[in-house]
Amino acid sequence: MSELDRVVKPKTKRAKRFLEKREPKLTENTKNAMLIKGGNASTTVTQALRDVYALKKPYGVLYKKKNITRPFEDQTSLEFFSKKSDCSLFMFGSHNKKRPNNLIIGRMYDYHILDMIELGIEKFMSLKDIKNSKCSEGTKPMLIFAGDAFDSNEEYKRLKSLFIDFFKGPTVPNIRLAGLEYVLHFTALGGKIYLRCYKLLLKKSGCRTPRIELEEMGPSLDLVMRRTHLASDDLYKLSMRVPKATKPKKKKNVSHDTFGTTYGRIHMQKQDLSKLQTRKMKGLKKRPAEKLVEGNEENKPKRTKQITEA
């Protein structure tokens, strides 16, 4: 049994609260990401990790020391760091002659590698290179994906899902218009992935709805896909399973149409409308002849079916 697999009993209240935060929950916390630098890392890779960390704050952990590991050959180091720092997302940067300016983005399931995709940086502009105003820390971004490959290619579909998991930020119940401050735009074109980051400016338009302008604030990356390590369909489906307790309870005899109108169905016993009390008016009173006919019908003997034995 490894050191991380053994059962730890808290000795203090602070340690107990720490372990309770890491226990499985019906509604999980916001996913944290760890950004790790490999044994050989170029200036481009180091700056790219710093810029991504600036976008992820405060839901990120940046490892400043170099870590000699190869995620596609040995995954134990990443799984160890994931459990230690309680991070389910990671980005690993490295540089060598065969794969220069290399980024590996991935995610964990139960502290084990689920998906992992290797991307090469072909062109890079950092936050410092673009001299424009920046957004405040912890701002939730808007994500835009353009390109048919994100919907047709299986690897690009999984990469899109990875980007959404990595950059979406916390789940919020309400949205304020002024809080939508920046956009992350991903474009898949010609076998490359273009990542651009824009700050959203609200200008006067002469009416109630403001005019929107986009101003590039960085970072800017031109990426190319290299190696992939994707989970099997069964494991991927298992990781996406939603607990029954979080699913809304289905209400009987209640339905909704496409416009959101609620319809209810009521079950009642069959009513005898002949005995329904109506408004007493002279025009609605029955005539003596009608009363006589009804009385004769009620006094008629009921016919009974006789069964004779053969």
Coordinates of C-alpha atoms in Angstrom, one line a residue:
M1 CA 0.0 0.0 0.0
S2 CA 1.4 3.4 -1.0
E3 CA 1.6 6.4 1.3
L4 CA -1.3 8.1 -0.5
D5 CA -3.6 5.1 -0.4
R6 CA -3.5 4.5 3.4
V7 CA -6.4 5.7 5.5
V8 CA -5.5 9.0 7.3
K9 CA -7.3 9.8 10.6
P10 CA -7.3 13.5 11.5
K11 CA -5.8 14.5 14.8
T12 CA -7.0 18.1 14.8
K13 CA -10.2 19.9 13.8
R14 CA -8.3 21.7 11.0
A15 CA -7.1 18.4 9.5
K16 CA -10.7 17.1 9.8
R17 CA -12.1 20.1 7.8
F18 CA -9.3 19.6 5.3
L19 CA -10.2 16.0 4.7
E20 CA -13.9 16.7 4.6
K21 CA -13.3 19.2 1.7
R22 CA -11.7 16.4 -0.3
E23 CA -14.5 13.9 0.3
P24 CA -16.8 13.0 -2.7
K25 CA -19.8 15.4 -2.9
L26 CA -23.1 15.5 -4.9
T27 CA -22.1 18.9 -6.2
E28 CA -18.3 19.0 -6.7
N29 CA -16.1 22.0 -6.1
T30 CA -14.7 24.1 -9.0
K31 CA -12.0 22.1 -10.7
N32 CA -8.4 23.2 -9.9
A33 CA -5.6 23.0 -12.4
M34 CA -1.9 22.4 -11.8
L35 CA 0.7 23.8 -14.2
I36 CA 4.0 21.9 -14.2
K37 CA 7.3 22.6 -15.9
G38 CA 9.3 19.7 -17.2
G39 CA 13.0 19.0 -16.9
N40 CA 13.8 20.9 -20.1
A41 CA 11.5 23.9 -20.6
S42 CA 12.1 26.8 -23.0
T43 CA 11.4 30.5 -22.3
T44 CA 8.2 30.2 -24.5
V45 CA 6.9 27.2 -22.6
T46 CA 7.6 28.8 -19.2
Q47 CA 5.9 32.1 -20.2
A48 CA 2.9 30.2 -21.7
L49 CA 2.4 28.3 -18.4
R50 CA 2.6 31.6 -16.5
D51 CA 0.0 33.2 -18.7
V52 CA -2.4 30.3 -18.5
Y53 CA -2.0 30.4 -14.7
A54 CA -2.9 34.1 -14.8
L55 CA -6.1 33.2 -16.6
K56 CA -6.9 30.3 -14.2
K57 CA -6.4 32.3 -10.9
P58 CA -7.5 31.6 -8.2
Y59 CA -8.3 28.0 -9.4
G60 CA -4.7 27.0 -10.3
V61 CA -1.4 25.8 -8.8
L62 CA 1.9 26.8 -10.5
Y63 CA 4.9 24.6 -9.8
K64 CA 8.0 26.7 -10.2
K65 CA 10.6 23.9 -9.9
K66 CA 11.4 21.6 -12.8
N67 CA 10.0 18.0 -12.7
I68 CA 11.7 15.4 -14.8
T69 CA 8.8 13.2 -16.0
R70 CA 7.3 12.0 -19.3
P71 CA 3.5 11.9 -19.0
F72 CA 3.0 9.6 -22.0
E73 CA 5.5 7.0 -20.7
D74 CA 5.0 7.3 -16.9
Q75 CA 1.9 8.9 -15.3
T76 CA 2.6 8.1 -11.6
S77 CA 4.2 11.5 -11.0
L78 CA 1.2 13.5 -12.3
E79 CA -1.2 11.3 -10.4
F80 CA 0.9 11.9 -7.2
F81 CA 0.8 15.7 -7.7
S82 CA -2.9 15.5 -8.5
K83 CA -3.8 13.9 -5.2
K84 CA -1.3 16.1 -3.2
S85 CA -2.6 19.4 -4.6
D86 CA -6.3 18.2 -5.1
C87 CA -6.3 19.1 -8.8
S88 CA -8.2 17.3 -11.4
L89 CA -6.8 19.3 -14.4
F90 CA -3.2 19.7 -15.4
M91 CA -1.0 21.3 -18.0
F92 CA 2.6 20.1 -18.5
G93 CA 5.2 22.0 -20.4
S94 CA 8.5 20.7 -21.9
H95 CA 10.9 21.3 -24.7
N96 CA 13.3 19.0 -26.7
K97 CA 14.6 18.6 -30.2
K98 CA 12.0 16.1 -31.3
R99 CA 9.0 18.0 -29.8
P100 CA 9.9 21.7 -29.3
N101 CA 7.7 24.0 -27.2
N102 CA 5.5 21.2 -26.0
L103 CA 2.3 21.5 -23.9
I104 CA 0.3 18.5 -22.6
I105 CA -3.2 19.3 -21.4
G106 CA -5.2 16.7 -19.5
R107 CA -7.7 15.8 -16.8
M108 CA -8.0 13.2 -14.0
Y109 CA -10.8 10.8 -12.9
D110 CA -10.4 9.5 -9.4
Y111 CA -6.8 10.8 -9.4
H112 CA -5.9 8.7 -12.5
I113 CA -5.3 10.0 -16.0
L114 CA -8.5 10.2 -18.1
D115 CA -7.7 12.2 -21.2
M116 CA -4.4 13.7 -22.3
I117 CA -3.6 15.6 -25.5
E118 CA -0.2 16.9 -26.6
L119 CA 0.0 20.3 -28.3
G120 CA 2.9 22.1 -30.0
I121 CA 3.3 25.8 -29.8
E122 CA 4.2 27.3 -33.2
K123 CA 3.6 30.9 -32.5
F124 CA 3.2 32.7 -29.1
M125 CA 2.5 36.2 -27.8
S126 CA 2.3 36.6 -24.1
L127 CA 0.2 38.9 -21.9
K128 CA 3.2 41.3 -21.6
D129 CA 3.7 41.6 -25.4
I130 CA 0.2 43.0 -26.0
K131 CA 0.0 46.4 -24.3
N132 CA -3.7 46.6 -23.6
S133 CA -5.7 46.7 -20.4
K134 CA -6.3 43.3 -18.7
C135 CA -9.1 41.7 -16.8
S136 CA -9.2 41.3 -13.0
E137 CA -8.2 38.0 -11.4
G138 CA -11.0 35.4 -11.1
T139 CA -13.1 36.7 -14.0
K140 CA -15.2 34.0 -15.6
P141 CA -14.6 33.9 -19.4
M142 CA -16.9 33.3 -22.3
L143 CA -15.8 30.4 -24.5
I144 CA -16.3 30.4 -28.3
F145 CA -15.4 27.5 -30.6
A146 CA -15.2 27.9 -34.4
G147 CA -14.4 25.2 -36.9
D148 CA -16.1 22.1 -38.2
A149 CA -13.3 19.8 -36.8
F150 CA -14.6 20.4 -33.2
D151 CA -17.9 18.7 -34.2
S152 CA -16.7 16.1 -36.8
N153 CA -13.3 14.8 -35.5
E154 CA -13.3 12.6 -32.4
E155 CA -9.9 13.9 -31.2
Y156 CA -11.0 17.5 -31.7
K157 CA -14.3 16.8 -29.9
R158 CA -12.3 15.5 -26.9
L159 CA -10.0 18.5 -27.1
K160 CA -13.0 20.9 -27.1
S161 CA -14.3 19.1 -24.0
L162 CA -10.9 19.5 -22.3
F163 CA -10.7 23.2 -23.1
I164 CA -14.2 23.7 -21.6
D165 CA -13.3 21.8 -18.5
F166 CA -10.0 23.7 -18.1
F167 CA -11.2 27.3 -18.7
K168 CA -14.9 27.5 -17.8
G169 CA -14.4 28.5 -14.2
P170 CA -17.0 28.3 -11.4
T171 CA -20.7 27.6 -12.1
V172 CA -22.8 30.6 -11.3
P173 CA -26.6 30.8 -10.9
N174 CA -26.9 34.4 -12.3
I175 CA -25.0 36.4 -14.9
R176 CA -24.5 40.2 -14.8
L177 CA -23.9 41.9 -18.1
A178 CA -21.1 44.1 -16.8
G179 CA -19.4 40.9 -15.4
L180 CA -18.8 39.5 -19.0
E181 CA -15.4 41.0 -19.4
Y182 CA -13.4 38.7 -21.7
V183 CA -13.6 36.0 -24.3
L184 CA -11.5 33.0 -25.1
H185 CA -11.8 32.1 -28.8
F186 CA -10.7 28.7 -30.2
T187 CA -10.5 28.2 -33.9
A188 CA -9.7 24.9 -35.6
L189 CA -8.5 25.5 -39.2
G190 CA -6.1 23.7 -41.5
G191 CA -4.9 21.2 -38.8
K192 CA -4.1 24.0 -36.3
I193 CA -5.8 25.4 -33.2
Y194 CA -5.7 29.1 -32.8
L195 CA -6.3 30.4 -29.2
R196 CA -7.0 34.2 -28.9
C197 CA -8.0 36.1 -25.8
Y198 CA -10.1 39.3 -26.1
K199 CA -11.3 41.8 -23.6
L200 CA -14.9 42.8 -24.0
L201 CA -15.6 46.6 -24.2
L202 CA -19.2 48.0 -23.8
K203 CA -19.6 51.2 -25.8
K204 CA -22.5 53.6 -26.0
S205 CA -24.9 52.8 -28.8
G206 CA -27.6 55.4 -28.4
C207 CA -30.1 52.8 -27.2
R208 CA -30.5 50.6 -24.2
T209 CA -28.3 47.7 -25.5
P210 CA -24.6 48.7 -25.5
R211 CA -22.4 48.2 -28.6
I212 CA -19.7 45.5 -28.1
E213 CA -16.1 45.7 -29.2
L214 CA -13.3 43.1 -28.7
E215 CA -9.8 44.2 -27.9
E216 CA -7.0 41.6 -27.9
M217 CA -5.3 41.3 -24.5
G218 CA -3.3 38.1 -24.8
P219 CA -2.1 35.4 -24.6
S220 CA -2.2 34.4 -28.2
L221 CA -1.2 30.8 -29.2
D222 CA -1.0 28.9 -32.5
L223 CA -1.1 25.2 -31.6
V224 CA -0.8 22.0 -33.5
M225 CA -2.0 18.6 -32.2
R226 CA 0.6 15.9 -31.7
R227 CA 0.0 12.8 -29.5
T228 CA -3.2 11.8 -27.8
H229 CA -4.2 9.5 -24.9
L230 CA -8.0 9.2 -24.8
A231 CA -10.1 7.2 -22.4
S232 CA -12.2 4.3 -23.6
D233 CA -15.9 4.9 -24.3
D234 CA -16.9 2.9 -21.2
L235 CA -14.5 4.8 -18.9
Y236 CA -15.5 8.2 -20.4
K237 CA -19.2 7.4 -19.9
L238 CA -18.5 6.3 -16.3
S239 CA -16.7 9.6 -15.6
M240 CA -19.7 11.6 -17.0
R241 CA -22.3 9.8 -14.8
V242 CA -24.5 12.0 -12.7
P243 CA -25.7 10.9 -9.3
K244 CA -29.4 10.2 -9.0
A245 CA -29.8 12.5 -6.0
T246 CA -28.8 15.6 -8.1
K247 CA -31.3 14.8 -10.9
P248 CA -34.6 16.7 -10.6
K249 CA -37.6 14.6 -9.5
K250 CA -40.1 14.0 -12.2
K251 CA -43.5 15.3 -11.3
K252 CA -46.5 13.2 -12.4
N253 CA -49.2 14.5 -14.7
V254 CA -47.1 17.7 -15.4
S255 CA -45.8 18.5 -18.8
H256 CA -44.2 21.5 -20.6
D257 CA -44.3 22.6 -24.2
T258 CA -41.6 24.2 -26.3
F259 CA -42.4 27.7 -25.0
G260 CA -42.1 26.7 -21.3
T261 CA -45.8 26.7 -20.5
T262 CA -46.7 24.2 -17.8
Y263 CA -49.7 21.9 -18.2
G264 CA -51.3 19.8 -15.5
R265 CA -53.6 16.8 -15.8
I266 CA -56.4 16.2 -13.3
H267 CA -58.1 12.8 -12.8
M268 CA -61.8 12.9 -11.8
Q269 CA -64.7 10.5 -11.6
K270 CA -67.3 10.5 -14.3
Q271 CA -70.0 13.0 -13.6
D272 CA -73.8 12.6 -14.3
L273 CA -74.6 15.9 -16.1
S274 CA -78.4 15.2 -16.0
K275 CA -78.4 15.8 -12.2
L276 CA -76.4 19.0 -12.5
Q277 CA -78.1 22.0 -10.8
T278 CA -78.7 24.8 -13.3
R279 CA -80.0 28.3 -12.9
K280 CA -83.7 28.3 -12.2
M281 CA -85.3 30.1 -15.2
K282 CA -88.8 29.8 -16.6
G283 CA -87.3 29.0 -20.0
L284 CA -85.3 26.0 -18.6
K285 CA -88.2 24.4 -16.7
K286 CA -89.4 21.1 -18.0
R287 CA -92.9 20.8 -19.4
P288 CA -95.5 18.5 -17.8
A289 CA -95.4 16.2 -20.9
E290 CA -91.6 15.8 -20.5
K291 CA -92.0 15.0 -16.8
L292 CA -94.6 12.4 -17.6
V293 CA -92.4 10.7 -20.2
E294 CA -89.4 10.6 -17.7
G295 CA -91.7 9.1 -15.0
N296 CA -93.0 6.3 -17.3
E297 CA -89.4 5.4 -18.2
E298 CA -88.4 5.1 -14.6
N299 CA -91.4 3.0 -13.8
K300 CA -90.8 0.5 -16.6
P301 CA -89.7 -2.9 -15.2
K302 CA -86.1 -3.8 -16.0
R303 CA -85.6 -6.7 -18.4
T304 CA -83.7 -9.6 -17.0
K305 CA -81.9 -12.1 -19.2
Q306 CA -83.1 -15.7 -18.4
I307 CA -80.7 -18.6 -18.8
T308 CA -82.4 -21.9 -19.5
E309 CA -80.6 -25.2 -19.1
A310 CA -80.6 -27.4 -22.2

